[in-house]
């Protein structure tokens, strides 16, 4: 999720993060968000359970678009996410163009001004023009490479957990 946060921040979005599903649930109860990017594998409460809990909230907070972000690209994972109440699904590694496409799809016509977040997640205020911002400098590319490596390590950790879980 660090890579998604970096991409969104560089494009001018405000982001919040949550380390687990319980933190995400607490955050959505305390303030509105435009979109939630929800990691599937988290301690204490996974992304599916966190999504189900968010959908049970009263009022408009239960209707915030939730996009799953996961290293799990196995058959049936997308369907599990949608059945839990998520609106969409992105597999890792993160494709910047697809990330902005999904956010534009779910937030493009909405009132802007709220933050975006997710469990081990990020999000931000979405400005459809901000997705065109590109990392041009060497330092930006180096930071992107470091974030990609961190994302790879997190994906490998998720894979190892899945293998151990059977």
mmCIF file with all atom_site columns, C-alpha atoms in Angstrom:
data_model
loop_
_atom_site.group_PDB
_atom_site.id
_atom_site.type_symbol
_atom_site.label_atom_id
_atom_site.label_alt_id
_atom_site.label_comp_id
_atom_site.label_asym_id
_atom_site.label_entity_id
_atom_site.label_seq_id
_atom_site.pdbx_PDB_ins_code
_atom_site.Cartn_x
_atom_site.Cartn_y
_atom_site.Cartn_z
_atom_site.occupancy
_atom_site.B_iso_or_equiv
_atom_site.pdbx_formal_charge
_atom_site.auth_seq_id
_atom_site.auth_comp_id
_atom_site.auth_asym_id
_atom_site.auth_atom_id
_atom_site.pdbx_PDB_model_num
ATOM 1   C CA . UNK A 1 1   ? 0.000   0.000   0.000   1.00 0.00 ? 1   UNK A CA 1
ATOM 2   C CA . UNK A 1 2   ? 2.978   2.278   0.446   1.00 0.00 ? 2   UNK A CA 1
ATOM 3   C CA . UNK A 1 3   ? 3.371   2.475   -3.316  1.00 0.00 ? 3   UNK A CA 1
ATOM 4   C CA . UNK A 1 4   ? -0.279  3.460   -3.773  1.00 0.00 ? 4   UNK A CA 1
ATOM 5   C CA . UNK A 1 5   ? 0.088   6.151   -1.101  1.00 0.00 ? 5   UNK A CA 1
ATOM 6   C CA . UNK A 1 6   ? 3.176   7.521   -2.807  1.00 0.00 ? 6   UNK A CA 1
ATOM 7   C CA . UNK A 1 7   ? 1.507   7.558   -6.226  1.00 0.00 ? 7   UNK A CA 1
ATOM 8   C CA . UNK A 1 8   ? -1.591  9.303   -4.891  1.00 0.00 ? 8   UNK A CA 1
ATOM 9   C CA . UNK A 1 9   ? 0.371   11.832  -2.816  1.00 0.00 ? 9   UNK A CA 1
ATOM 10  C CA . UNK A 1 10  ? 2.582   12.753  -5.796  1.00 0.00 ? 10  UNK A CA 1
ATOM 11  C CA . UNK A 1 11  ? -0.578  13.306  -7.827  1.00 0.00 ? 11  UNK A CA 1
ATOM 12  C CA . UNK A 1 12  ? -1.834  15.788  -5.231  1.00 0.00 ? 12  UNK A CA 1
ATOM 13  C CA . UNK A 1 13  ? -4.259  13.637  -3.240  1.00 0.00 ? 13  UNK A CA 1
ATOM 14  C CA . UNK A 1 14  ? -4.554  13.638  0.539   1.00 0.00 ? 14  UNK A CA 1
ATOM 15  C CA . UNK A 1 15  ? -4.233  10.184  2.032   1.00 0.00 ? 15  UNK A CA 1
ATOM 16  C CA . UNK A 1 16  ? -4.767  8.457   5.356   1.00 0.00 ? 16  UNK A CA 1
ATOM 17  C CA . UNK A 1 17  ? -3.555  5.022   6.288   1.00 0.00 ? 17  UNK A CA 1
ATOM 18  C CA . UNK A 1 18  ? -4.745  2.282   8.582   1.00 0.00 ? 18  UNK A CA 1
ATOM 19  C CA . UNK A 1 19  ? -2.592  -0.634  9.718   1.00 0.00 ? 19  UNK A CA 1
ATOM 20  C CA . UNK A 1 20  ? -5.468  -3.077  10.029  1.00 0.00 ? 20  UNK A CA 1
ATOM 21  C CA . UNK A 1 21  ? -9.181  -3.451  9.473   1.00 0.00 ? 21  UNK A CA 1
ATOM 22  C CA . UNK A 1 22  ? -10.091 -2.237  12.955  1.00 0.00 ? 22  UNK A CA 1
ATOM 23  C CA . UNK A 1 23  ? -8.202  1.019   12.367  1.00 0.00 ? 23  UNK A CA 1
ATOM 24  C CA . UNK A 1 24  ? -9.928  1.429   8.996   1.00 0.00 ? 24  UNK A CA 1
ATOM 25  C CA . UNK A 1 25  ? -13.321 0.942   10.616  1.00 0.00 ? 25  UNK A CA 1
ATOM 26  C CA . UNK A 1 26  ? -12.470 3.494   13.310  1.00 0.00 ? 26  UNK A CA 1
ATOM 27  C CA . UNK A 1 27  ? -11.275 6.003   10.703  1.00 0.00 ? 27  UNK A CA 1
ATOM 28  C CA . UNK A 1 28  ? -14.405 5.724   8.553   1.00 0.00 ? 28  UNK A CA 1
ATOM 29  C CA . UNK A 1 29  ? -16.564 6.212   11.649  1.00 0.00 ? 29  UNK A CA 1
ATOM 30  C CA . UNK A 1 30  ? -14.729 9.430   12.523  1.00 0.00 ? 30  UNK A CA 1
ATOM 31  C CA . UNK A 1 31  ? -14.543 11.186  9.139   1.00 0.00 ? 31  UNK A CA 1
ATOM 32  C CA . UNK A 1 32  ? -15.831 10.870  5.560   1.00 0.00 ? 32  UNK A CA 1
ATOM 33  C CA . UNK A 1 33  ? -13.738 9.469   2.711   1.00 0.00 ? 33  UNK A CA 1
ATOM 34  C CA . UNK A 1 34  ? -14.104 9.567   -1.069  1.00 0.00 ? 34  UNK A CA 1
ATOM 35  C CA . UNK A 1 35  ? -12.755 6.063   -1.561  1.00 0.00 ? 35  UNK A CA 1
ATOM 36  C CA . UNK A 1 36  ? -11.062 3.292   0.411   1.00 0.00 ? 36  UNK A CA 1
ATOM 37  C CA . UNK A 1 37  ? -8.244  1.145   -0.946  1.00 0.00 ? 37  UNK A CA 1
ATOM 38  C CA . UNK A 1 38  ? -8.529  -2.008  1.136   1.00 0.00 ? 38  UNK A CA 1
ATOM 39  C CA . UNK A 1 39  ? -5.671  -4.438  1.610   1.00 0.00 ? 39  UNK A CA 1
ATOM 40  C CA . UNK A 1 40  ? -6.969  -7.985  1.921   1.00 0.00 ? 40  UNK A CA 1
ATOM 41  C CA . UNK A 1 41  ? -4.353  -9.440  4.268   1.00 0.00 ? 41  UNK A CA 1
ATOM 42  C CA . UNK A 1 42  ? -4.182  -7.532  7.548   1.00 0.00 ? 42  UNK A CA 1
ATOM 43  C CA . UNK A 1 43  ? -3.786  -8.417  11.203  1.00 0.00 ? 43  UNK A CA 1
ATOM 44  C CA . UNK A 1 44  ? -6.722  -8.248  13.651  1.00 0.00 ? 44  UNK A CA 1
ATOM 45  C CA . UNK A 1 45  ? -9.390  -7.835  10.944  1.00 0.00 ? 45  UNK A CA 1
ATOM 46  C CA . UNK A 1 46  ? -8.888  -8.677  7.281   1.00 0.00 ? 46  UNK A CA 1
ATOM 47  C CA . UNK A 1 47  ? -10.156 -6.623  4.358   1.00 0.00 ? 47  UNK A CA 1
ATOM 48  C CA . UNK A 1 48  ? -13.255 -8.727  3.775   1.00 0.00 ? 48  UNK A CA 1
ATOM 49  C CA . UNK A 1 49  ? -14.416 -8.444  7.398   1.00 0.00 ? 49  UNK A CA 1
ATOM 50  C CA . UNK A 1 50  ? -13.578 -4.737  7.512   1.00 0.00 ? 50  UNK A CA 1
ATOM 51  C CA . UNK A 1 51  ? -15.621 -4.168  4.345   1.00 0.00 ? 51  UNK A CA 1
ATOM 52  C CA . UNK A 1 52  ? -18.591 -6.082  5.752   1.00 0.00 ? 52  UNK A CA 1
ATOM 53  C CA . UNK A 1 53  ? -18.415 -3.965  8.925   1.00 0.00 ? 53  UNK A CA 1
ATOM 54  C CA . UNK A 1 54  ? -18.234 -0.716  6.928   1.00 0.00 ? 54  UNK A CA 1
ATOM 55  C CA . UNK A 1 55  ? -21.265 -1.741  4.869   1.00 0.00 ? 55  UNK A CA 1
ATOM 56  C CA . UNK A 1 56  ? -23.229 -2.215  8.131   1.00 0.00 ? 56  UNK A CA 1
ATOM 57  C CA . UNK A 1 57  ? -22.580 1.390   9.262   1.00 0.00 ? 57  UNK A CA 1
ATOM 58  C CA . UNK A 1 58  ? -25.476 3.808   9.147   1.00 0.00 ? 58  UNK A CA 1
ATOM 59  C CA . UNK A 1 59  ? -25.704 6.680   6.729   1.00 0.00 ? 59  UNK A CA 1
ATOM 60  C CA . UNK A 1 60  ? -23.519 7.609   3.789   1.00 0.00 ? 60  UNK A CA 1
ATOM 61  C CA . UNK A 1 61  ? -20.312 6.239   5.344   1.00 0.00 ? 61  UNK A CA 1
ATOM 62  C CA . UNK A 1 62  ? -21.525 2.749   4.532   1.00 0.00 ? 62  UNK A CA 1
ATOM 63  C CA . UNK A 1 63  ? -21.693 3.702   0.854   1.00 0.00 ? 63  UNK A CA 1
ATOM 64  C CA . UNK A 1 64  ? -18.074 4.837   0.327   1.00 0.00 ? 64  UNK A CA 1
ATOM 65  C CA . UNK A 1 65  ? -16.536 3.018   -2.658  1.00 0.00 ? 65  UNK A CA 1
ATOM 66  C CA . UNK A 1 66  ? -14.089 0.309   -1.540  1.00 0.00 ? 66  UNK A CA 1
ATOM 67  C CA . UNK A 1 67  ? -11.444 -1.000  -3.925  1.00 0.00 ? 67  UNK A CA 1
ATOM 68  C CA . UNK A 1 68  ? -9.665  -4.206  -2.939  1.00 0.00 ? 68  UNK A CA 1
ATOM 69  C CA . UNK A 1 69  ? -5.903  -4.212  -3.351  1.00 0.00 ? 69  UNK A CA 1
ATOM 70  C CA . UNK A 1 70  ? -4.298  -7.584  -3.008  1.00 0.00 ? 70  UNK A CA 1
ATOM 71  C CA . UNK A 1 71  ? -1.408  -9.760  -4.039  1.00 0.00 ? 71  UNK A CA 1
ATOM 72  C CA . UNK A 1 72  ? -3.950  -12.574 -4.299  1.00 0.00 ? 72  UNK A CA 1
ATOM 73  C CA . UNK A 1 73  ? -4.786  -12.896 -7.941  1.00 0.00 ? 73  UNK A CA 1
ATOM 74  C CA . UNK A 1 74  ? -6.292  -16.338 -7.668  1.00 0.00 ? 74  UNK A CA 1
ATOM 75  C CA . UNK A 1 75  ? -9.495  -17.398 -9.331  1.00 0.00 ? 75  UNK A CA 1
ATOM 76  C CA . UNK A 1 76  ? -12.448 -16.453 -7.183  1.00 0.00 ? 76  UNK A CA 1
ATOM 77  C CA . UNK A 1 77  ? -10.702 -13.689 -5.196  1.00 0.00 ? 77  UNK A CA 1
ATOM 78  C CA . UNK A 1 78  ? -12.421 -10.905 -7.131  1.00 0.00 ? 78  UNK A CA 1
ATOM 79  C CA . UNK A 1 79  ? -15.809 -12.520 -6.553  1.00 0.00 ? 79  UNK A CA 1
ATOM 80  C CA . UNK A 1 80  ? -15.106 -12.857 -2.799  1.00 0.00 ? 80  UNK A CA 1
ATOM 81  C CA . UNK A 1 81  ? -14.296 -9.151  -2.639  1.00 0.00 ? 81  UNK A CA 1
ATOM 82  C CA . UNK A 1 82  ? -17.460 -8.154  -4.487  1.00 0.00 ? 82  UNK A CA 1
ATOM 83  C CA . UNK A 1 83  ? -19.600 -10.474 -2.343  1.00 0.00 ? 83  UNK A CA 1
ATOM 84  C CA . UNK A 1 84  ? -18.165 -8.860  0.807   1.00 0.00 ? 84  UNK A CA 1
ATOM 85  C CA . UNK A 1 85  ? -19.385 -5.480  -0.454  1.00 0.00 ? 85  UNK A CA 1
ATOM 86  C CA . UNK A 1 86  ? -16.347 -4.081  -2.216  1.00 0.00 ? 86  UNK A CA 1
ATOM 87  C CA . UNK A 1 87  ? -16.977 -2.135  -5.388  1.00 0.00 ? 87  UNK A CA 1
ATOM 88  C CA . UNK A 1 88  ? -13.872 -3.095  -7.335  1.00 0.00 ? 88  UNK A CA 1
ATOM 89  C CA . UNK A 1 89  ? -10.599 -5.002  -7.292  1.00 0.00 ? 89  UNK A CA 1
ATOM 90  C CA . UNK A 1 90  ? -6.956  -4.264  -8.152  1.00 0.00 ? 90  UNK A CA 1
ATOM 91  C CA . UNK A 1 91  ? -4.225  -6.868  -7.996  1.00 0.00 ? 91  UNK A CA 1
ATOM 92  C CA . UNK A 1 92  ? -0.642  -6.089  -7.030  1.00 0.00 ? 92  UNK A CA 1
ATOM 93  C CA . UNK A 1 93  ? 1.817   -5.060  -8.225  1.00 0.00 ? 93  UNK A CA 1
ATOM 94  C CA . UNK A 1 94  ? 0.047   -1.747  -8.605  1.00 0.00 ? 94  UNK A CA 1
ATOM 95  C CA . UNK A 1 95  ? -0.383  -0.369  -12.104 1.00 0.00 ? 95  UNK A CA 1
ATOM 96  C CA . UNK A 1 96  ? -0.529  3.432   -11.779 1.00 0.00 ? 96  UNK A CA 1
ATOM 97  C CA . UNK A 1 97  ? -2.832  3.866   -14.774 1.00 0.00 ? 97  UNK A CA 1
ATOM 98  C CA . UNK A 1 98  ? -5.278  1.234   -13.499 1.00 0.00 ? 98  UNK A CA 1
ATOM 99  C CA . UNK A 1 99  ? -5.231  2.768   -10.012 1.00 0.00 ? 99  UNK A CA 1
ATOM 100 C CA . UNK A 1 100 ? -6.221  6.190   -11.365 1.00 0.00 ? 100 UNK A CA 1
ATOM 101 C CA . UNK A 1 101 ? -8.754  4.614   -13.730 1.00 0.00 ? 101 UNK A CA 1
ATOM 102 C CA . UNK A 1 102 ? -10.505 2.839   -10.845 1.00 0.00 ? 102 UNK A CA 1
ATOM 103 C CA . UNK A 1 103 ? -10.510 5.937   -8.642  1.00 0.00 ? 103 UNK A CA 1
ATOM 104 C CA . UNK A 1 104 ? -11.832 8.086   -11.491 1.00 0.00 ? 104 UNK A CA 1
ATOM 105 C CA . UNK A 1 105 ? -14.545 5.514   -12.166 1.00 0.00 ? 105 UNK A CA 1
ATOM 106 C CA . UNK A 1 106 ? -15.746 5.461   -8.553  1.00 0.00 ? 106 UNK A CA 1
ATOM 107 C CA . UNK A 1 107 ? -15.128 9.106   -7.612  1.00 0.00 ? 107 UNK A CA 1
ATOM 108 C CA . UNK A 1 108 ? -15.210 11.019  -10.877 1.00 0.00 ? 108 UNK A CA 1
ATOM 109 C CA . UNK A 1 109 ? -18.683 12.498  -10.490 1.00 0.00 ? 109 UNK A CA 1
ATOM 110 C CA . UNK A 1 110 ? -18.683 12.802  -6.706  1.00 0.00 ? 110 UNK A CA 1
ATOM 111 C CA . UNK A 1 111 ? -18.290 15.869  -4.593  1.00 0.00 ? 111 UNK A CA 1
ATOM 112 C CA . UNK A 1 112 ? -14.614 16.136  -3.761  1.00 0.00 ? 112 UNK A CA 1
ATOM 113 C CA . UNK A 1 113 ? -13.012 17.358  -0.587  1.00 0.00 ? 113 UNK A CA 1
ATOM 114 C CA . UNK A 1 114 ? -12.885 14.327  1.649   1.00 0.00 ? 114 UNK A CA 1
ATOM 115 C CA . UNK A 1 115 ? -9.854  12.171  2.181   1.00 0.00 ? 115 UNK A CA 1
ATOM 116 C CA . UNK A 1 116 ? -9.442  8.691   0.922   1.00 0.00 ? 116 UNK A CA 1
ATOM 117 C CA . UNK A 1 117 ? -8.050  5.839   2.931   1.00 0.00 ? 117 UNK A CA 1
ATOM 118 C CA . UNK A 1 118 ? -7.945  2.180   3.387   1.00 0.00 ? 118 UNK A CA 1
ATOM 119 C CA . UNK A 1 119 ? -6.920  -0.485  5.747   1.00 0.00 ? 119 UNK A CA 1
ATOM 120 C CA . UNK A 1 120 ? -3.249  -0.705  5.379   1.00 0.00 ? 120 UNK A CA 1
ATOM 121 C CA . UNK A 1 121 ? -4.790  1.458   2.892   1.00 0.00 ? 121 UNK A CA 1
ATOM 122 C CA . UNK A 1 122 ? -4.661  4.780   1.381   1.00 0.00 ? 122 UNK A CA 1
ATOM 123 C CA . UNK A 1 123 ? -6.749  7.109   -0.526  1.00 0.00 ? 123 UNK A CA 1
ATOM 124 C CA . UNK A 1 124 ? -7.105  10.729  -1.137  1.00 0.00 ? 124 UNK A CA 1
ATOM 125 C CA . UNK A 1 125 ? -9.174  13.566  -2.375  1.00 0.00 ? 125 UNK A CA 1
ATOM 126 C CA . UNK A 1 126 ? -9.574  12.766  -6.007  1.00 0.00 ? 126 UNK A CA 1
ATOM 127 C CA . UNK A 1 127 ? -9.054  15.317  -8.721  1.00 0.00 ? 127 UNK A CA 1
ATOM 128 C CA . UNK A 1 128 ? -9.433  13.694  -12.124 1.00 0.00 ? 128 UNK A CA 1
ATOM 129 C CA . UNK A 1 129 ? -6.698  15.875  -13.602 1.00 0.00 ? 129 UNK A CA 1
ATOM 130 C CA . UNK A 1 130 ? -4.205  14.938  -10.918 1.00 0.00 ? 130 UNK A CA 1
ATOM 131 C CA . UNK A 1 131 ? -3.817  11.452  -12.350 1.00 0.00 ? 131 UNK A CA 1
ATOM 132 C CA . UNK A 1 132 ? -1.839  12.927  -15.197 1.00 0.00 ? 132 UNK A CA 1
ATOM 133 C CA . UNK A 1 133 ? 1.011   13.982  -12.914 1.00 0.00 ? 133 UNK A CA 1
ATOM 134 C CA . UNK A 1 134 ? 4.135   12.009  -13.771 1.00 0.00 ? 134 UNK A CA 1
ATOM 135 C CA . UNK A 1 135 ? 7.356   11.304  -11.908 1.00 0.00 ? 135 UNK A CA 1
ATOM 136 C CA . UNK A 1 136 ? 9.964   12.951  -14.121 1.00 0.00 ? 136 UNK A CA 1
ATOM 137 C CA . UNK A 1 137 ? 13.014  13.412  -11.930 1.00 0.00 ? 137 UNK A CA 1
ATOM 138 C CA . UNK A 1 138 ? 15.592  10.786  -11.071 1.00 0.00 ? 138 UNK A CA 1
ATOM 139 C CA . UNK A 1 139 ? 14.802  11.131  -7.364  1.00 0.00 ? 139 UNK A CA 1
ATOM 140 C CA . UNK A 1 140 ? 11.128  10.402  -8.065  1.00 0.00 ? 140 UNK A CA 1
ATOM 141 C CA . UNK A 1 141 ? 12.046  7.319   -10.054 1.00 0.00 ? 141 UNK A CA 1
ATOM 142 C CA . UNK A 1 142 ? 14.390  6.143   -7.296  1.00 0.00 ? 142 UNK A CA 1
ATOM 143 C CA . UNK A 1 143 ? 11.657  6.603   -4.699  1.00 0.00 ? 143 UNK A CA 1
ATOM 144 C CA . UNK A 1 144 ? 9.215   4.713   -6.941  1.00 0.00 ? 144 UNK A CA 1
ATOM 145 C CA . UNK A 1 145 ? 11.703  1.854   -7.298  1.00 0.00 ? 145 UNK A CA 1
ATOM 146 C CA . UNK A 1 146 ? 12.174  1.674   -3.518  1.00 0.00 ? 146 UNK A CA 1
ATOM 147 C CA . UNK A 1 147 ? 8.413   1.663   -3.010  1.00 0.00 ? 147 UNK A CA 1
ATOM 148 C CA . UNK A 1 148 ? 8.013   -1.068  -5.608  1.00 0.00 ? 148 UNK A CA 1
ATOM 149 C CA . UNK A 1 149 ? 10.551  -3.196  -3.740  1.00 0.00 ? 149 UNK A CA 1
ATOM 150 C CA . UNK A 1 150 ? 8.726   -2.585  -0.463  1.00 0.00 ? 150 UNK A CA 1
ATOM 151 C CA . UNK A 1 151 ? 5.474   -3.570  -2.160  1.00 0.00 ? 151 UNK A CA 1
ATOM 152 C CA . UNK A 1 152 ? 7.124   -6.722  -3.487  1.00 0.00 ? 152 UNK A CA 1
ATOM 153 C CA . UNK A 1 153 ? 8.329   -7.637  -0.004  1.00 0.00 ? 153 UNK A CA 1
ATOM 154 C CA . UNK A 1 154 ? 4.821   -7.114  1.386   1.00 0.00 ? 154 UNK A CA 1
ATOM 155 C CA . UNK A 1 155 ? 3.369   -9.261  -1.405  1.00 0.00 ? 155 UNK A CA 1
ATOM 156 C CA . UNK A 1 156 ? 5.864   -12.019 -0.651  1.00 0.00 ? 156 UNK A CA 1
ATOM 157 C CA . UNK A 1 157 ? 4.935   -11.833 3.036   1.00 0.00 ? 157 UNK A CA 1
ATOM 158 C CA . UNK A 1 158 ? 1.250   -12.161 2.084   1.00 0.00 ? 158 UNK A CA 1
ATOM 159 C CA . UNK A 1 159 ? 2.059   -15.137 -0.142  1.00 0.00 ? 159 UNK A CA 1
ATOM 160 C CA . UNK A 1 160 ? 4.026   -16.827 2.640   1.00 0.00 ? 160 UNK A CA 1
ATOM 161 C CA . UNK A 1 161 ? 1.080   -16.318 5.054   1.00 0.00 ? 161 UNK A CA 1
ATOM 162 C CA . UNK A 1 162 ? -1.326  -17.800 2.499   1.00 0.00 ? 162 UNK A CA 1
ATOM 163 C CA . UNK A 1 163 ? 0.889   -20.816 1.941   1.00 0.00 ? 163 UNK A CA 1
ATOM 164 C CA . UNK A 1 164 ? 1.212   -21.440 5.689   1.00 0.00 ? 164 UNK A CA 1
ATOM 165 C CA . UNK A 1 165 ? -2.545  -21.020 6.138   1.00 0.00 ? 165 UNK A CA 1
ATOM 166 C CA . UNK A 1 166 ? -3.109  -23.701 3.512   1.00 0.00 ? 166 UNK A CA 1
#
